Short mmCIF file of C-alpha atoms in Angstrom, two decimals:
data_model
loop_
_atom_site.label_atom_id
_atom_site.label_comp_id
_atom_site.label_asym_id
_atom_site.label_seq_id
_atom_site.Cartn_x
_atom_site.Cartn_y
_atom_site.Cartn_z
CA GLU A 733 0.15 -0.04 0.22
CA VAL A 734 1.00 3.04 -1.35
CA GLN A 735 1.88 5.49 2.15
CA LEU A 736 3.31 9.24 1.47
CA VAL A 737 3.45 11.02 5.46
CA GLU A 738 4.48 14.98 5.38
CA SER A 739 6.26 16.46 8.27
CA GLY A 740 7.54 19.88 8.66
CA GLY A 741 4.68 22.36 8.93
CA GLY A 742 4.38 24.85 11.15
CA LEU A 743 4.03 28.82 11.89
CA VAL A 744 6.65 30.72 10.26
CA GLN A 745 6.78 34.58 10.26
CA PRO A 746 6.55 36.20 6.84
CA GLY A 747 10.26 36.17 4.97
CA GLY A 748 10.75 32.92 6.87
CA SER A 749 12.45 29.69 5.72
CA LEU A 750 10.35 25.96 6.08
CA ARG A 751 11.27 22.96 5.23
CA LEU A 752 8.70 19.73 4.49
CA SER A 753 9.53 16.77 3.81
CA CYS A 754 7.44 13.29 2.70
CA SER A 755 8.49 9.82 3.55
CA ALA A 756 7.55 7.40 1.42
CA SER A 757 6.91 3.23 1.65
CA GLY A 758 4.51 1.11 -0.58
CA PHE A 759 6.24 1.59 -4.27
CA THR A 760 9.83 1.53 -4.71
CA PHE A 761 10.03 5.52 -4.30
CA SER A 762 13.30 6.03 -6.58
CA ARG A 763 11.54 5.10 -9.92
CA TYR A 764 8.25 8.03 -9.74
CA THR A 765 8.45 11.20 -10.12
CA MET A 766 6.64 13.32 -6.89
CA HIS A 767 4.94 16.65 -7.14
CA TRP A 768 3.72 18.77 -4.62
CA VAL A 769 0.44 20.59 -4.48
CA ARG A 770 -1.10 23.22 -2.07
CA GLN A 771 -4.63 24.41 -0.29
CA ALA A 772 -4.74 27.84 1.22
CA PRO A 773 -7.77 27.87 3.76
CA GLY A 774 -11.21 27.97 2.17
CA ARG A 775 -9.36 27.62 -1.43
CA GLY A 776 -8.50 25.58 -4.42
CA LEU A 777 -6.18 22.86 -5.12
CA GLU A 778 -3.13 24.72 -6.88
CA TYR A 779 0.00 22.46 -8.22
CA VAL A 780 2.93 23.70 -6.97
CA SER A 781 6.20 21.53 -8.07
CA LEU A 782 7.86 18.39 -9.17
CA ILE A 783 10.72 16.66 -9.22
CA SER A 784 11.73 13.50 -11.64
CA SER A 785 12.42 10.47 -10.18
CA ASN A 786 16.85 10.92 -10.47
CA GLY A 787 15.98 14.75 -9.25
CA GLY A 788 17.08 15.75 -12.90
CA SER A 789 14.35 17.78 -13.83
CA THR A 790 12.63 19.99 -11.71
CA TYR A 791 9.50 22.65 -12.07
CA TYR A 792 7.80 25.34 -9.91
CA ALA A 793 4.41 27.51 -10.26
CA ASP A 794 5.50 31.01 -11.14
CA SER A 795 3.86 32.30 -7.25
CA VAL A 796 7.02 29.66 -5.65
CA LYS A 797 9.78 30.32 -8.22
CA GLY A 798 12.76 31.41 -6.67
CA ARG A 799 11.44 30.91 -3.69
CA PHE A 800 10.95 27.74 -2.89
CA THR A 801 13.68 24.21 -4.10
CA ILE A 802 12.01 20.66 -4.36
CA SER A 803 14.50 18.08 -4.05
CA ARG A 804 14.89 14.01 -2.84
CA ASP A 805 17.05 11.60 -1.65
CA ASN A 806 16.44 8.20 -3.11
CA SER A 807 17.93 6.54 -0.41
CA LYS A 808 15.70 7.92 2.47
CA ASN A 809 12.47 7.80 0.42
CA THR A 810 12.03 10.59 1.39
CA LEU A 811 10.95 14.16 -0.75
CA TYR A 812 11.60 17.70 0.08
CA LEU A 813 9.88 21.31 -0.53
CA GLN A 814 12.86 23.37 0.71
CA MET A 815 10.33 27.04 0.89
CA SER A 816 11.98 30.61 1.65
CA SER A 817 10.91 34.00 1.51
CA LEU A 818 7.64 32.95 2.50
CA ARG A 819 4.30 35.03 2.16
CA VAL A 820 1.00 35.31 3.88
CA GLU A 821 -0.51 33.89 0.76
CA ASP A 822 2.12 30.84 0.74
CA MET A 823 -0.01 29.90 3.76
CA ALA A 824 -2.15 26.17 3.25
CA VAL A 825 -2.16 22.63 3.61
CA TYR A 826 0.24 21.39 1.11
CA TYR A 827 0.18 18.35 -0.02
CA CYS A 828 2.76 15.82 -2.08
CA VAL A 829 1.65 13.22 -4.62
CA LYS A 830 2.46 10.36 -6.33
CA ASP A 831 2.95 10.73 -9.79
CA PRO A 832 0.59 8.33 -11.60
CA ALA A 833 3.12 7.25 -14.16
CA GLY A 834 0.84 6.43 -16.29
CA ILE A 835 -1.50 4.23 -14.37
CA MET A 836 -4.34 6.58 -14.01
CA ALA A 837 -5.99 4.36 -11.34
CA THR A 838 -3.12 5.36 -9.04
CA LEU A 839 -3.53 9.26 -9.57
CA GLY A 840 -5.43 9.02 -6.14
CA ASN A 841 -2.03 8.81 -4.16
CA TRP A 842 -1.59 11.84 -2.06
CA GLY A 843 -0.71 12.18 1.45
CA GLN A 844 -2.49 13.65 4.11
CA GLY A 845 -1.14 16.74 4.26
CA THR A 846 0.83 19.51 6.21
CA LEU A 847 0.02 23.14 7.35
CA VAL A 848 2.03 25.93 6.73
CA THR A 849 1.04 28.90 8.39
CA VAL A 850 2.75 32.39 7.78
CA SER A 851 1.96 34.83 10.33
CA SER A 852 3.39 38.41 12.02
CA GLU B 697 -1.06 26.07 -19.39
CA ILE B 698 -5.07 25.40 -19.42
CA VAL B 699 -7.29 26.89 -17.57
CA MET B 700 -10.29 24.64 -15.85
CA THR B 701 -13.38 26.69 -14.99
CA GLN B 702 -16.40 24.35 -12.95
CA SER B 703 -20.15 25.80 -12.27
CA PRO B 704 -21.75 26.02 -11.03
CA ALA B 705 -20.02 26.97 -6.97
CA THR B 706 -21.81 25.77 -4.88
CA LEU B 707 -24.73 23.27 -6.07
CA SER B 708 -27.51 22.82 -3.37
CA VAL B 709 -29.48 19.32 -3.27
CA SER B 710 -31.44 17.22 -1.18
CA PRO B 711 -30.27 13.79 0.08
CA GLY B 712 -31.53 11.01 -3.01
CA GLU B 713 -31.85 14.08 -5.89
CA ARG B 714 -29.22 13.50 -8.60
CA ALA B 715 -26.35 16.30 -9.36
CA THR B 716 -24.88 17.38 -11.80
CA LEU B 717 -21.54 19.45 -11.87
CA SER B 718 -19.48 20.68 -14.48
CA CYS B 719 -15.93 21.18 -15.74
CA ARG B 720 -14.96 23.30 -19.06
CA ALA B 721 -11.27 23.49 -20.37
CA SER B 722 -9.78 26.08 -21.62
CA GLN B 723 -8.37 24.15 -24.92
CA SER B 724 -8.56 20.60 -25.42
CA VAL B 725 -7.44 17.67 -22.47
CA SER B 726 -9.00 14.79 -24.22
CA SER B 727 -10.24 12.38 -21.55
CA ASP B 728 -7.56 13.61 -19.42
CA LEU B 729 -9.85 14.67 -17.11
CA ALA B 730 -9.90 13.42 -13.08
CA TRP B 731 -12.63 14.45 -10.53
CA TYR B 732 -12.37 14.37 -6.57
CA GLN B 733 -13.96 14.34 -3.40
CA GLN B 734 -13.12 15.91 -1.11
CA LYS B 735 -14.63 16.45 3.12
CA PRO B 736 -13.17 18.79 5.87
CA GLY B 737 -9.56 18.36 7.08
CA GLN B 738 -9.29 15.47 4.11
CA ALA B 739 -6.50 15.15 1.45
CA PRO B 740 -9.09 14.54 -2.03
CA ARG B 741 -10.01 11.51 -2.60
CA LEU B 742 -9.82 9.73 -6.79
CA LEU B 743 -13.15 9.33 -7.43
CA ILE B 744 -13.25 9.72 -11.79
CA TYR B 745 -10.26 9.13 -14.23
CA ALA B 746 -10.29 9.62 -17.72
CA ALA B 747 -12.78 11.12 -17.33
CA SER B 748 -14.85 8.43 -17.26
CA THR B 749 -13.61 5.42 -15.05
CA ARG B 750 -14.17 5.50 -11.28
CA ALA B 751 -11.54 4.89 -9.24
CA THR B 752 -11.17 1.89 -7.14
CA GLY B 753 -14.19 0.85 -4.27
CA ILE B 754 -16.35 4.36 -5.98
CA PRO B 755 -20.08 3.57 -5.82
CA ALA B 756 -21.14 4.00 -8.77
CA ARG B 757 -23.94 6.45 -7.73
CA PHE B 758 -20.68 8.61 -9.02
CA SER B 759 -20.58 9.00 -13.19
CA GLY B 760 -18.49 10.87 -15.23
CA SER B 761 -18.57 12.12 -18.89
CA GLY B 762 -17.08 14.26 -21.34
CA SER B 763 -14.09 14.94 -23.88
CA GLY B 764 -12.44 17.61 -25.56
CA THR B 765 -13.48 20.41 -23.17
CA GLU B 766 -16.41 19.89 -21.17
CA PHE B 767 -17.04 17.38 -18.82
CA THR B 768 -19.40 16.95 -16.39
CA LEU B 769 -19.98 14.36 -12.40
CA THR B 770 -23.06 13.19 -12.06
CA ILE B 771 -23.66 11.41 -8.79
CA SER B 772 -27.51 9.59 -9.36
CA SER B 773 -28.42 9.37 -5.77
CA LEU B 774 -27.04 11.63 -3.03
CA GLN B 775 -26.37 9.97 -0.07
CA SER B 776 -24.83 11.94 3.17
CA GLU B 777 -21.25 11.58 2.97
CA ASP B 778 -21.68 13.12 -0.90
CA PHE B 779 -21.93 16.03 0.66
CA ALA B 780 -18.21 18.12 0.41
CA VAL B 781 -16.32 19.97 -2.70
CA TYR B 782 -15.59 18.12 -5.90
CA TYR B 783 -13.42 19.94 -7.96
CA CYS B 784 -11.71 18.36 -11.37
CA GLN B 785 -8.08 18.41 -13.27
CA GLN B 786 -6.50 18.12 -15.75
CA TYR B 787 -3.71 15.94 -16.84
CA ASN B 788 -3.57 16.20 -20.70
CA ASN B 789 -0.73 19.24 -21.17
CA TRP B 790 1.47 18.62 -17.75
CA PRO B 791 3.70 20.49 -15.56
CA PRO B 792 1.74 21.91 -14.43
CA TRP B 793 -1.71 19.36 -13.35
CA THR B 794 -4.40 22.34 -13.84
CA PHE B 795 -7.92 22.28 -10.49
CA GLY B 796 -10.82 23.24 -11.57
CA GLN B 797 -12.02 26.03 -8.27
CA GLY B 798 -14.76 23.36 -6.99
CA THR B 799 -17.98 23.04 -6.42
CA LYS B 800 -19.43 22.62 -3.36
CA VAL B 801 -22.75 20.13 -2.85
CA GLU B 802 -24.08 20.85 0.43
CA ILE B 803 -27.66 19.75 1.80
CA LYS B 804 -30.87 21.39 1.18
#
């Protein structure tokens, strides 16, 4: 069974930094592209970033480009999102998502999310 | 980036009634369209993928249709556990995946 467990969320002041982690199990982590999707309180889903299976390719939404860095450690089955220069508008639940890799029945592999609160 | 637009924003339905939710894409996404259900405090739950295929364990009262730019999610007879927010997502042209803004199905 695929399990994705996010951690690292919390309260941070505007301009601060935070690193989120996503621990993966139940599949061969090193073979899959991974994604981050976020959801601000009471709002919809917003795509944030992706990283290819070997870490060689990344993508960032314009809203986080230059401030967030996605990375992974395949030896630890862990995905990361380093967030810096945080803004109030970055406040959200951040979800780690496994790419379906063409098997669309597995689109539903999301973690439970970790809440990032940006406030002074 | 493909823009997904859902309507209506809120749908008030009585239990046992039919609910019809719409999702429109700014350009064709073929059948690369998924529907999710989300309840408060929970991650989104996959209902439908490939526009019309129910995910594992999803009841038959949920059905999806459409292709290209127009899609529909139908809940044939609303149960109490179906009151939630529903999102569509395109995965035809990515990154990024893009999502609709959601339709809240509430009790009438």
